[in-house]
CSV table of C-alpha atoms in Angstrom, one decimal:
chain,number,residue,atom,x,y,z
A,17,MET,CA,31.3,31.5,7.3
A,18,PRO,CA,28.1,32.3,9.2
A,19,ARG,CA,25.4,29.5,9.7
A,20,THR,CA,22.1,30.0,8.2
A,21,GLU,CA,20.5,26.8,9.1
A,22,ARG,CA,19.0,26.8,5.5
A,23,LEU,CA,19.5,23.2,5.3
A,24,TRP,CA,17.7,22.6,8.4
A,25,GLN,CA,14.7,24.6,7.5
A,26,ALA,CA,14.5,23.0,4.2
A,27,ALA,CA,14.7,19.7,5.8
A,28,LEU,CA,11.7,20.6,8.1
A,29,GLU,CA,9.8,21.6,5.1
A,30,ARG,CA,10.6,18.5,3.2
A,31,SER,CA,9.6,16.6,6.4
A,32,ASP,CA,6.0,18.2,6.2
A,33,GLN,CA,5.4,17.2,2.5
A,34,ALA,CA,7.0,13.7,2.8
A,35,CYS,CA,4.6,12.9,6.0
A,36,ARG,CA,1.7,13.9,3.8
A,37,GLN,CA,2.9,11.7,1.2
A,38,GLY,CA,3.5,8.8,3.6
A,39,SER,CA,7.0,8.6,2.6
A,40,LEU,CA,8.3,9.6,6.0
A,41,VAL,CA,7.5,7.4,9.2
A,42,PRO,CA,8.7,9.4,12.4
A,43,LEU,CA,9.3,7.2,15.2
A,44,ILE,CA,6.7,7.7,18.0
A,45,THR,CA,8.6,7.5,21.4
A,46,ARG,CA,8.1,8.4,25.0
A,47,LEU,CA,10.5,9.7,27.4
A,48,VAL,CA,10.8,7.3,30.5
A,49,SER,CA,11.3,8.8,33.9
A,50,PRO,CA,14.9,8.2,35.3
A,51,GLU,CA,15.5,5.4,37.5
A,52,GLY,CA,19.2,5.5,38.0
A,53,TRP,CA,20.3,6.3,34.6
A,54,ALA,CA,20.3,10.0,34.5
A,55,PRO,CA,21.9,11.9,32.6
A,56,PHE,CA,21.2,9.1,29.8
A,57,GLN,CA,17.9,9.7,28.0
A,58,LEU,CA,15.7,6.5,27.7
A,59,ARG,CA,12.8,6.5,25.4
A,60,ARG,CA,10.5,3.8,25.0
A,61,LEU,CA,9.3,3.0,21.4
A,62,CYS,CA,5.5,3.3,20.9
A,63,SER,CA,5.1,3.0,17.5
A,64,ALA,CA,5.6,-0.3,15.5
A,65,THR,CA,9.1,-1.4,15.2
A,66,PRO,CA,10.6,0.0,12.1
A,67,LYS,CA,12.2,-2.4,9.4
A,68,HIS,CA,15.7,-1.4,10.1
A,69,LEU,CA,15.1,-2.4,13.9
A,70,ARG,CA,13.8,-5.9,13.1
A,71,ALA,CA,15.9,-9.3,12.7
A,72,ALA,CA,15.9,-10.1,9.2
A,73,GLY,CA,17.9,-11.1,6.2
A,74,PRO,CA,19.3,-9.5,3.2
A,75,ARG,CA,17.3,-6.2,2.2
A,76,ALA,CA,17.1,-4.1,-0.7
A,77,ASN,CA,19.3,-0.9,-0.7
A,78,PRO,CA,17.2,2.0,-0.1
A,79,PHE,CA,19.5,4.4,-1.1
A,80,LEU,CA,20.1,3.2,-4.9
A,81,PRO,CA,17.7,4.8,-5.8
A,82,TRP,CA,16.8,6.9,-3.0
A,83,ASP,CA,13.2,8.0,-2.5
A,84,PRO,CA,12.7,11.4,-4.2
A,85,PRO,CA,10.3,12.9,-1.5
A,86,LEU,CA,13.1,12.3,1.0
A,87,GLU,CA,15.8,14.3,-0.8
A,88,VAL,CA,16.8,17.7,0.8
A,89,GLU,CA,19.8,18.9,-1.4
A,90,ARG,CA,22.3,17.2,-3.6
A,91,LEU,CA,25.9,18.1,-2.8
A,92,GLY,CA,27.7,18.2,-6.1
A,93,GLU,CA,27.8,14.6,-7.8
A,94,SER,CA,29.2,12.7,-4.7
A,95,HIS,CA,26.8,13.1,-1.9
A,96,VAL,CA,23.0,13.9,-1.3
A,97,LEU,CA,21.4,15.1,2.1
A,98,LEU,CA,18.2,12.9,2.6
A,99,LEU,CA,15.6,12.8,5.2
A,100,ASN,CA,15.8,9.8,7.6
A,101,LYS,CA,12.6,7.7,6.8
A,102,TYR,CA,12.4,6.8,10.4
A,103,PRO,CA,13.6,10.2,12.2
A,104,VAL,CA,14.2,10.2,16.1
A,105,GLN,CA,13.7,14.2,15.9
A,106,ALA,CA,12.5,16.5,13.3
A,107,GLY,CA,15.1,17.4,10.6
A,108,HIS,CA,17.2,14.1,11.3
A,109,VAL,CA,19.0,13.9,8.0
A,110,LEU,CA,21.5,11.3,6.3
A,111,LEU,CA,24.4,12.4,4.4
A,112,ILE,CA,24.7,9.4,1.5
A,113,THR,CA,27.0,8.7,-1.0
A,114,GLN,CA,25.0,9.1,-4.5
A,115,ARG,CA,27.1,5.9,-5.8
A,116,TRP,CA,27.7,2.9,-4.1
A,117,ALA,CA,30.2,3.0,-1.2
A,118,ALA,CA,30.3,0.4,1.6
A,119,GLN,CA,29.3,1.5,5.1
A,120,ASN,CA,32.1,-0.8,6.3
A,121,GLY,CA,34.8,0.8,4.3
A,122,TRP,CA,37.0,3.8,5.2
A,123,LEU,CA,35.4,7.1,5.1
A,124,GLU,CA,37.1,9.4,2.3
A,125,ALA,CA,38.1,12.8,1.4
A,126,ALA,CA,34.8,13.3,-0.4
A,127,ASP,CA,33.0,12.4,2.7
A,128,TRP,CA,34.6,14.9,4.9
A,129,ARG,CA,34.2,17.6,2.3
A,130,SER,CA,30.4,16.8,2.2
A,131,VAL,CA,30.2,16.9,6.0
A,132,LEU,CA,32.0,20.3,6.1
A,133,ALA,CA,29.9,21.7,3.2
A,134,VAL,CA,26.5,20.8,5.4
A,135,ASP,CA,28.0,21.8,8.7
A,136,GLN,CA,29.2,25.2,7.5
A,137,ASP,CA,25.5,25.8,7.3
A,138,THR,CA,23.7,23.5,9.7
A,139,THR,CA,25.6,22.0,12.5
A,140,GLY,CA,24.6,19.5,15.2
A,141,LEU,CA,25.6,16.2,16.4
A,142,TRP,CA,26.9,13.9,13.6
A,143,PHE,CA,27.4,10.3,14.1
A,144,PHE,CA,28.5,7.2,12.1
A,145,ASN,CA,28.1,3.6,12.6
A,146,SER,CA,30.7,1.6,10.6
A,147,SER,CA,28.8,-1.8,10.1
A,148,ALA,CA,26.1,-3.8,11.5
A,149,GLN,CA,28.2,-4.8,14.7
A,150,ALA,CA,28.5,-1.0,15.4
A,151,GLY,CA,24.5,-0.4,14.9
A,152,ALA,CA,24.4,0.2,11.1
A,153,SER,CA,21.0,-0.6,9.6
A,154,GLN,CA,22.1,-0.2,5.9
A,155,PRO,CA,25.4,-1.3,4.1
A,156,HIS,CA,25.4,1.9,1.7
A,157,ARG,CA,27.7,4.5,3.4
A,158,HIS,CA,25.7,7.2,5.3
A,159,LEU,CA,26.5,9.7,8.0
A,160,GLN,CA,23.8,11.1,10.1
A,161,LEU,CA,23.2,14.8,11.7
A,162,LEU,CA,20.7,15.8,14.3
A,163,PRO,CA,20.8,19.4,14.0
A,164,ARG,CA,21.3,21.7,17.0
A,165,HIS,CA,21.1,25.4,17.2
A,166,ARG,CA,24.2,27.5,18.1
A,167,GLY,CA,24.7,27.3,21.8
A,168,GLU,CA,22.4,24.1,22.2
A,169,PRO,CA,24.0,21.2,24.0
A,170,SER,CA,24.8,18.5,21.3
A,171,CYS,CA,23.6,15.3,23.5
A,172,PRO,CA,22.9,14.3,27.1
A,173,LEU,CA,26.6,13.3,27.7
A,174,GLU,CA,27.8,16.6,26.5
A,175,PRO,CA,28.9,17.5,30.2
A,176,ALA,CA,30.8,14.1,30.7
A,177,LEU,CA,32.6,14.7,27.3
A,178,ARG,CA,33.7,18.0,28.2
A,179,ALA,CA,34.7,16.8,31.6
A,180,GLN,CA,37.0,14.3,29.9
A,181,LEU,CA,38.5,16.8,27.6
A,182,ARG,CA,39.3,18.9,30.6
A,183,GLY,CA,40.7,16.0,32.2
A,184,ASP,CA,38.3,16.3,35.3
A,185,ALA,CA,36.9,12.7,34.9
A,186,ALA,CA,38.5,9.1,34.8
A,187,PRO,CA,38.9,7.5,31.4
A,188,TRP,CA,36.2,5.4,30.4
A,189,PRO,CA,37.1,1.6,30.5
A,190,TRP,CA,37.0,1.0,26.8
A,191,LEU,CA,39.0,1.8,23.8
A,192,TYR,CA,37.9,5.3,22.4
A,193,GLN,CA,39.5,8.4,21.2
A,194,LEU,CA,38.3,11.9,22.3
A,195,ARG,CA,39.7,15.0,21.2
A,196,ALA,CA,38.9,18.7,21.1
A,197,ARG,CA,38.1,20.5,17.8
A,198,ALA,CA,39.3,24.0,17.0
A,199,ALA,CA,37.2,26.6,15.4
A,200,GLY,CA,37.6,26.8,11.5
A,201,GLU,CA,38.5,23.3,10.9
A,202,THR,CA,38.8,22.2,7.4
A,203,ALA,CA,37.7,18.9,5.9
A,204,SER,CA,41.5,18.1,6.0
A,205,ASP,CA,41.3,18.4,9.9
A,206,LEU,CA,38.5,16.5,10.1
A,207,ALA,CA,40.3,13.6,8.1
A,208,THR,CA,43.1,14.0,10.2
A,209,HIS,CA,41.1,13.4,13.5
A,210,TYR,CA,39.6,10.1,11.8
A,211,ARG,CA,42.9,8.9,10.7
A,212,GLU,CA,44.8,9.6,13.8
A,213,GLY,CA,41.9,8.2,16.1
A,214,ALA,CA,41.8,5.0,13.9
A,215,ILE,CA,45.6,4.3,14.1
A,216,ALA,CA,45.3,4.9,17.7
A,217,LEU,CA,42.5,2.3,18.3
A,218,GLY,CA,44.1,-0.3,16.3
A,219,LEU,CA,41.6,0.0,13.4
A,220,GLY,CA,44.2,0.4,10.7
A,221,ASP,CA,45.2,3.3,8.6
A,222,PRO,CA,42.3,4.9,6.5
A,223,ALA,CA,45.0,6.2,3.8
A,224,ALA,CA,45.8,2.5,3.1
A,225,ALA,CA,43.9,0.2,1.1
A,226,GLY,CA,42.9,-3.1,2.8
A,227,THR,CA,40.1,-5.0,4.3
A,228,PRO,CA,37.4,-3.1,6.3
A,229,PRO,CA,38.5,-2.0,9.6
A,230,PRO,CA,36.8,-3.7,12.9
A,231,PRO,CA,33.5,-2.1,13.8
A,232,TYR,CA,33.7,1.5,15.3
A,233,ASN,CA,31.4,4.7,16.0
A,234,LEU,CA,32.0,8.1,15.2
A,235,LEU,CA,30.2,11.0,17.1
A,236,PHE,CA,31.4,14.7,16.8
A,237,CYS,CA,30.1,18.3,16.9
A,238,ARG,CA,31.8,21.6,16.4
A,239,GLU,CA,33.7,21.1,20.0
A,240,TRP,CA,34.7,17.6,20.1
A,241,PHE,CA,35.6,14.5,18.1
A,242,LEU,CA,34.8,10.8,19.5
A,243,MET,CA,35.7,7.6,18.0
A,244,ILE,CA,34.8,4.2,19.9
A,245,ARG,CA,36.0,0.6,19.0
A,246,ARG,CA,33.2,-1.7,19.2
A,247,ARG,CA,32.8,-5.6,19.8
A,248,GLN,CA,29.2,-6.3,19.5
A,249,GLU,CA,25.9,-4.5,18.7
A,250,HIS,CA,23.6,-5.2,21.6
A,251,VAL,CA,23.3,-6.5,25.1
A,252,ALA,CA,20.1,-7.2,27.2
A,253,GLY,CA,18.0,-6.5,24.3
A,254,PHE,CA,19.2,-3.1,23.8
A,255,SER,CA,20.5,-2.4,20.3
A,256,ILE,CA,23.3,0.2,20.8
A,257,ASN,CA,24.6,2.5,18.0
A,258,ALA,CA,26.6,5.7,18.2
A,259,LEU,CA,24.0,7.5,19.9
A,260,GLY,CA,24.1,5.4,22.9
A,261,PHE,CA,27.7,6.9,23.5
A,262,ALA,CA,25.9,10.1,23.3
A,263,GLY,CA,23.4,9.2,26.1
A,264,TYR,CA,20.4,8.2,23.9
A,265,LEU,CA,18.9,4.8,24.4
A,266,LEU,CA,15.7,3.2,23.1
A,267,LEU,CA,13.5,0.8,25.0
A,268,THR,CA,11.7,-1.7,22.5
A,269,GLU,CA,9.7,-4.8,23.2
A,270,HIS,CA,13.0,-6.8,23.2
A,271,SER,CA,14.9,-4.8,25.8
A,272,ASN,CA,15.4,-6.0,29.3
A,273,LEU,CA,14.5,-2.8,31.5
A,274,ASP,CA,15.2,-4.9,34.7
A,275,TRP,CA,18.8,-5.3,33.5
A,276,LEU,CA,19.2,-1.8,32.7
A,277,LYS,CA,17.7,-0.7,36.4
A,278,ALA,CA,20.2,-3.2,38.0
A,279,HIS,CA,23.4,-2.5,36.0
A,280,GLY,CA,22.8,1.0,34.9
A,281,PRO,CA,23.6,2.5,31.4
A,282,TRP,CA,27.3,2.8,31.6
A,283,ALA,CA,27.3,-1.1,31.8
A,284,LEU,CA,25.6,-1.2,28.4
A,285,LEU,CA,28.3,0.8,27.0
A,286,GLU,CA,31.0,-1.2,28.5
A,287,ALA,CA,29.3,-4.5,27.3
A,288,VAL,CA,29.2,-3.5,23.6
A,289,ALA,CA,32.7,-1.5,23.3
A,290,THR,CA,36.0,-3.1,23.0
A,291,LYS,CA,37.5,-3.2,26.7
A,292,VAL,CA,40.8,-1.6,27.4
A,293,PRO,CA,43.4,-4.5,27.3
């Protein structure tokens, strides 16, 4: 099915309206010149720290109900595509369940069907933070999408990921599963990547009922599917979610820039991921 990017255009148009209404609060950031951390992109947060990055106690669920000005499109009765209230780029969207589903529960068939329905129109870099320990800011299930045009690199670490797939680079020293995707994959294929990756990482079997799995991140695009097992959320004042493993880092007032200069970004990832036994 040809990609029309209709949903991306709808998200951009909705963003303009939501900004005028004050419902959308884009993060203002500035790219920091590399000092030994290329190809990672480090951005300094210049605007006020959004609520989801502040230390806080229990919060109301912002998705039940969701803010109508942020709605892009409903996908049947199971999911809805929303603008991220605090976007890191224009068109940054969330795919949420219309009814309550726990972020730290296993992703299900309906989640993958909805992902595929969006991706057939607007593709890009998908990511998922399974719990607070993996960088999730909300307990209600949501996957996130940073749209990309056809042929556009998905993220700064795209070359490193391709080198891993070719076998041209040494494995990373933490627990992860990276696999190539084939053209024309179905929702069932995505679910298979997810299930096999989870089992290989010792997270459990998504097909079996039980307690929530240990924290993990997902990152995927049309070419690859990456799953990382996590052990903590932050180090040296840097909050690391799935985007850290894509090469995107955010410098806030709490971040220790001297630590990053001394140890480098790969040390950040190694510190928050589960190490290879």
